[in-house]
Coordinates of C-alpha atoms and ligand atoms in Angstrom, one line a residue:
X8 CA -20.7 19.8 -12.7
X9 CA -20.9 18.6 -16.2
X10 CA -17.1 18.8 -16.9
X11 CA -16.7 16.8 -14.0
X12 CA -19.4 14.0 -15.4
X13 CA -18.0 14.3 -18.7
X14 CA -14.5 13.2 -17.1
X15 CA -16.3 10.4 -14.9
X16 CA -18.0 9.1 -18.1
X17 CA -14.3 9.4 -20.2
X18 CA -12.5 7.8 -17.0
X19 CA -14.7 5.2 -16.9
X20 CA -14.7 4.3 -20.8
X21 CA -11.0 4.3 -20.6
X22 CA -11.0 1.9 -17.5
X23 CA -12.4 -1.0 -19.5
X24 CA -9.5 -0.1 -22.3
X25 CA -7.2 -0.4 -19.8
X26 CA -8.2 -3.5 -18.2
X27 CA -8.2 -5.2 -21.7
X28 CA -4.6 -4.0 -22.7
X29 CA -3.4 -3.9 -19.3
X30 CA -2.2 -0.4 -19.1
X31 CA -2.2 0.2 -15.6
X32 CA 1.6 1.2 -13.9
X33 CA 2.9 0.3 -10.6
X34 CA 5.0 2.7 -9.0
X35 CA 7.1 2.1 -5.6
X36 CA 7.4 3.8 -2.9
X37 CA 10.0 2.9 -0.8
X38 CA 10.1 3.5 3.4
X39 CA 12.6 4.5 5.4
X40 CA 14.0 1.8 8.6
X41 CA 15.4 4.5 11.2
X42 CA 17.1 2.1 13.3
X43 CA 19.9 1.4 10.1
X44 CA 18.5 4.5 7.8
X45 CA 18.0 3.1 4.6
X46 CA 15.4 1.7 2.8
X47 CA 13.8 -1.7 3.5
X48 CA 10.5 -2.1 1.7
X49 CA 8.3 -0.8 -0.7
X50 CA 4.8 0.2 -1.4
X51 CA 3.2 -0.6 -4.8
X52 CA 0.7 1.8 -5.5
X53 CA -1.6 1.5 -9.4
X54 CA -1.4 4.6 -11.6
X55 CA -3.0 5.0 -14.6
X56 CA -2.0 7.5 -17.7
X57 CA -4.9 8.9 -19.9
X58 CA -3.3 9.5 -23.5
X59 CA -4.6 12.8 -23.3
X60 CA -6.2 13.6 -19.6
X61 CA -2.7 12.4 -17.8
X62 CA -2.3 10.8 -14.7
X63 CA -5.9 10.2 -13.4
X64 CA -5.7 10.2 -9.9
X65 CA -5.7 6.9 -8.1
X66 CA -8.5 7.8 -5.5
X67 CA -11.0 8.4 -8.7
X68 CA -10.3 5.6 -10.9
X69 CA -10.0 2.9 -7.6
X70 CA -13.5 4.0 -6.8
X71 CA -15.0 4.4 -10.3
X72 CA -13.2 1.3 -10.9
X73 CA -15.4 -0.5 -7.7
X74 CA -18.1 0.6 -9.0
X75 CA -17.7 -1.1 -12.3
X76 CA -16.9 -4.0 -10.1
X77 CA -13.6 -4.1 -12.5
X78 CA -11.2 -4.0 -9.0
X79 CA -10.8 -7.1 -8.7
X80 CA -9.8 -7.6 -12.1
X81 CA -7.1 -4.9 -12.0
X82 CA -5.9 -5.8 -8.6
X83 CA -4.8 -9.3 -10.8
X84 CA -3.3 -7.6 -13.0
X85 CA -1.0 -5.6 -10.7
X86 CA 0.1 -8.2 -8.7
X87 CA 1.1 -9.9 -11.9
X88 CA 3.0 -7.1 -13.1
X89 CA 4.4 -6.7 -9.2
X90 CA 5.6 -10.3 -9.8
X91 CA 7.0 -10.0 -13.0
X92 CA 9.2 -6.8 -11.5
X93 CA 10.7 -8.9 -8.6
X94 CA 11.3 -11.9 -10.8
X95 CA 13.4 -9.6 -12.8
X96 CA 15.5 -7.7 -9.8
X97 CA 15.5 -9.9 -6.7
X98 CA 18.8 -9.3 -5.9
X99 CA 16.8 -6.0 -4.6
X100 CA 15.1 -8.4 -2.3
X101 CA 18.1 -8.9 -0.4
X102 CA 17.7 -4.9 0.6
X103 CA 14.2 -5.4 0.9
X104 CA 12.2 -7.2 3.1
X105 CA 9.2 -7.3 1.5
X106 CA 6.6 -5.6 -1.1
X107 CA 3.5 -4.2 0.3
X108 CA 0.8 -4.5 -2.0
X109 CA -2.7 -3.2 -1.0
X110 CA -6.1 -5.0 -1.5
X111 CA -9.4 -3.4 -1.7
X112 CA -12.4 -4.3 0.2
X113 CA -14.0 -6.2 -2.7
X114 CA -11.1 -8.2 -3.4
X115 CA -11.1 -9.4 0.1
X116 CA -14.0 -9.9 0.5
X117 CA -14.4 -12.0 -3.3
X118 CA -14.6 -15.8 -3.0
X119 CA -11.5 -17.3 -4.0
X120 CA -9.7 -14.1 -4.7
X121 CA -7.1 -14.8 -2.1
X122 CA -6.0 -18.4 -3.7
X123 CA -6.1 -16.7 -7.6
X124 CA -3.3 -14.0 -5.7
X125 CA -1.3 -16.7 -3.9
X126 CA -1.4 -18.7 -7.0
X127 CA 0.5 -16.0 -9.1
X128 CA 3.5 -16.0 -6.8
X129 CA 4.1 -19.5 -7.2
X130 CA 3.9 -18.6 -10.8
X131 CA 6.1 -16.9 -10.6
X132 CA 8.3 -18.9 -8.2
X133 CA 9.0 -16.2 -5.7
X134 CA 9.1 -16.7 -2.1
X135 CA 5.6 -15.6 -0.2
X136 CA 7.5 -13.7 2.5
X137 CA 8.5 -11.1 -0.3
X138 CA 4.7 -10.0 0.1
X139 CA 2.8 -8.2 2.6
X140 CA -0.5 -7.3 1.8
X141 CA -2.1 -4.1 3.1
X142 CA -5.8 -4.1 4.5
X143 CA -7.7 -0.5 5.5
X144 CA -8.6 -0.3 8.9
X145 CA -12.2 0.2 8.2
X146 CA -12.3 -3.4 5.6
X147 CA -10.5 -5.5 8.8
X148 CA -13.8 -4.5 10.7
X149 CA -15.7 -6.7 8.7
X150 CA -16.0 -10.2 9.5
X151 CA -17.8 -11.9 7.2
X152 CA -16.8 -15.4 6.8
X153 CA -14.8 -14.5 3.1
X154 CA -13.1 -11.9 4.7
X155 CA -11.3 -14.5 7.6
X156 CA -10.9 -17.3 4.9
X157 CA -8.8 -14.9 2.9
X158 CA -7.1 -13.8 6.2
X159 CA -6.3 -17.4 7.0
X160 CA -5.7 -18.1 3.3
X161 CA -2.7 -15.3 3.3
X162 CA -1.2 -15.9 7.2
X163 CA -1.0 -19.8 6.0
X164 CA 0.8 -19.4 2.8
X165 CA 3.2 -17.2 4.4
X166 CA 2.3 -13.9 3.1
X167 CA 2.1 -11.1 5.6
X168 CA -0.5 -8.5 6.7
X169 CA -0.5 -4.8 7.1
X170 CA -2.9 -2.8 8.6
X171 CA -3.2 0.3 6.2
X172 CA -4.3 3.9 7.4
X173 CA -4.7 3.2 11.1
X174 CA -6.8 6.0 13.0
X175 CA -8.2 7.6 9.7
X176 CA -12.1 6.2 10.3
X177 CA -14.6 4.3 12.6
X178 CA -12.7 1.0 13.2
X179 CA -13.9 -1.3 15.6
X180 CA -10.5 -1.8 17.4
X181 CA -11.4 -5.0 18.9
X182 CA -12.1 -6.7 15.9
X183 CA -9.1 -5.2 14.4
X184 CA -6.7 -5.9 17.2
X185 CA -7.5 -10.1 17.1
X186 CA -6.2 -10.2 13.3
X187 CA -2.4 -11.3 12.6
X188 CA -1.4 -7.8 11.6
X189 CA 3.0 -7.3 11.8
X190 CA 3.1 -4.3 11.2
X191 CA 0.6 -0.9 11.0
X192 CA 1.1 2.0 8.9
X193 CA -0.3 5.6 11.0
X194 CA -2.8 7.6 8.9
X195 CA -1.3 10.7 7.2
X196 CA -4.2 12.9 8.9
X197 CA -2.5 11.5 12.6
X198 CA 0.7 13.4 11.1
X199 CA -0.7 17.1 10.2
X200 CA -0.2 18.9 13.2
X201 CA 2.9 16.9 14.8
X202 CA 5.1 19.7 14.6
X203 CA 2.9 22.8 15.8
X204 CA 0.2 21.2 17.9
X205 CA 1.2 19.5 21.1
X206 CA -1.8 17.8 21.6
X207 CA -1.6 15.8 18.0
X208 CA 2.1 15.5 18.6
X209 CA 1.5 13.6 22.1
X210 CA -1.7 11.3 20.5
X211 CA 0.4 10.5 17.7
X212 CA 3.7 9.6 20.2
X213 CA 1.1 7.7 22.2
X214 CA -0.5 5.5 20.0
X215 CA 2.9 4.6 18.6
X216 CA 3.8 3.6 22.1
X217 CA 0.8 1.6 22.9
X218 CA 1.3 -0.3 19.7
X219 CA 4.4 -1.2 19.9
X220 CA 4.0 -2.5 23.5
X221 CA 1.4 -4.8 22.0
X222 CA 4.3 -6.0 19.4
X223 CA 3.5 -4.2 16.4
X224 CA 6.4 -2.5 13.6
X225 CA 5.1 0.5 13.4
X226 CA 5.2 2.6 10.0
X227 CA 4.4 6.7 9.9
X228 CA 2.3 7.6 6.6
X229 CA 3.2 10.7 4.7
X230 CA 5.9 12.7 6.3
X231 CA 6.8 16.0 3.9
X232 CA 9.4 17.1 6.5
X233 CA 12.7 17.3 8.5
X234 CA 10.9 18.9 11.6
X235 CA 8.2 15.6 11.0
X236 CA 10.8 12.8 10.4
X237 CA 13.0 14.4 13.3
X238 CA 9.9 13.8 15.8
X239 CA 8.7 10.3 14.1
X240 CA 12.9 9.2 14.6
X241 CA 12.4 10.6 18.4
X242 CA 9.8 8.9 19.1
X243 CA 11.0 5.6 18.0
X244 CA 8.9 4.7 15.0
X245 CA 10.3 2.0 13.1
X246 CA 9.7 3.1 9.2
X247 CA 8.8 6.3 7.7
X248 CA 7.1 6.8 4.0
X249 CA 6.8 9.7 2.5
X250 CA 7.4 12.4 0.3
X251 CA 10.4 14.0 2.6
X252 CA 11.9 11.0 1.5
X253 CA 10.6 9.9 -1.8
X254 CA 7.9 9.6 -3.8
X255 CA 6.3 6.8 -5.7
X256 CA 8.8 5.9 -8.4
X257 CA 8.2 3.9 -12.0
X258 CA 10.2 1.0 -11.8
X259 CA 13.5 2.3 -13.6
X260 CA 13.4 5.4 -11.0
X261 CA 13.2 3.0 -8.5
X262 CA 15.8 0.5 -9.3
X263 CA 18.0 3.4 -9.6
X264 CA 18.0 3.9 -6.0
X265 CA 18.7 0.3 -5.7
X266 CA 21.8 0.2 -7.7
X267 CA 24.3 2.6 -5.5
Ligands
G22 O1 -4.3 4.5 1.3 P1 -2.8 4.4 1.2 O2 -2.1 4.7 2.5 O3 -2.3 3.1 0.6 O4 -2.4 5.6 0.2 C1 -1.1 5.9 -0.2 C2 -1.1 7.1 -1.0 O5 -0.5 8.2 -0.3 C3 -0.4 7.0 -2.3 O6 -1.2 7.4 -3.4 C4 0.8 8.0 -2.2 O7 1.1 8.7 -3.4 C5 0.3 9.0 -1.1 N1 1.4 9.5 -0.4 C6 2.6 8.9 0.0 N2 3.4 9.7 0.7 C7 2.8 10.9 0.8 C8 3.1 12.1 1.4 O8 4.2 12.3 2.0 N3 2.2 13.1 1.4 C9 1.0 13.0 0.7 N4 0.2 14.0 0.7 N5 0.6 11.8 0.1 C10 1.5 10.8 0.2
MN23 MN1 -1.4 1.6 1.5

């Protein structure tokens, strides 16, 4: 217990470095379209190296990093750097369709957060439609009246929206169904099971049918295997992501991939 507050206490010490010299990474991961197999867009994900701990693991510094009310902040400083790394490459853009990029609840729900982001891609002079910005299922619940202005904000400059890990929580599906989500990415947990479990296999084939009958793309989260992706083709889901097919990858990795 006390190694694990002495790390907390280190982590978060080292997160206010790493806002000031902006140390945080971006890695890509890219997903699979089945319908022409190849890649056709790319999540950015934050990763953070601790000289001497390593990689600290996104899940612990995103929510230390809440705490600390420094998301926000970071969130900034990725997109910039996301920005930055398309400026440089978009000839990968004519591969890609888009970047996802995903936005915590705070930063959604901040005052004015949505114009500072919007702001940075005409920086940076890049075209909004390169950009779709993911929003948890449990944050698109909420409807405050910052949450729909940042909504509005994104739809109206052009930027889409992704509804991230679908069917992982309590979402009130009403509330999320009236918001202009494109596309919605499964929940990894939806997945486990899929290939041994009938009952999971037909929930998961279901849902991806009723949600594409209601006009969504619809994007499986964190297939591992052939067996999985095999099913996931089957069943006519549009993108897969995941480590069968690759893992996040720093920005040299990635534009590797892109070169062939
Ligand atoms: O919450 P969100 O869906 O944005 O989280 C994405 C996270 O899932 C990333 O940190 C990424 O590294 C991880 N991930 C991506 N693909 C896989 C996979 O196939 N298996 C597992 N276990 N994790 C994955
Ligand atoms: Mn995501």
């Amino acid at each position: 217990i006390l190694e694990g507050f002495r790390y907390e206490k280190e982590v978060e010490h080292f997160l206010k470095t790493a806002v000031d010299k902006d140390l945080f990474e971006v890695y890509y991961q890219p997903v699979f379209w089945t319908k022409e197999d190849r890649y056709i867009t790319l999540e950015a994900l934050s990763r953070l190296k601790h000289p001497c701990m390593g990689m600290i693991p996104p899940d612990v510094f995103i929510g230390i990093a809440e705490r600390q009310g420094l998301i926000a902040q970071i969130g900034l400083l990725q997109f910039r750097r996301v920005c930055r790394f398309i400026k440089e490459n978009e000839y990968m853009m004519k591969q890609i369709k888009n970047v996802k990029f995903n936005l915590s609840p705070s930063e959604l729900l901040k005052p004015g957060h949505s114009q500072l982001l919007i702001n940075i891609v005409k920086e940076h002079e890049l075209l909004p439609k390169y950009f779709q910005f993911e929003i948890t299922e449990t944050v698109a619940t909420e409807y405050s009246e910052s949450f729909c202005k940042a909504v509005e904000d994104f739809t109206n400059a052009g930027i889409g929206l992704c509804l991230d890990d679908f069917g992982s929580g309590y979402a009130n599906l009403n509330a999320v169904l009236r918001l202009p989500f494109d596309v919605v990415k499964m929940d990894r947990s939806l997945l486990t099971g899929i290939t041994c479990d009938e009952q999971a296999a037909v929930f998961y084939h279901s849902i991806v049918t009723v949600m594409q009958n209601m006009g969504y793309i619809i994007v499986a989260e964190g297939a591992e295997t052939e067996e999985e992706v095999k099913l996931l083709r089957e069943w006519g889901v549009d993108m897969v992501q995941g480590y069968y097919f690759s893992r996040p990858l720093p920005e040299t990795e990635l534009l590797r991939l892109f070169m062939l």
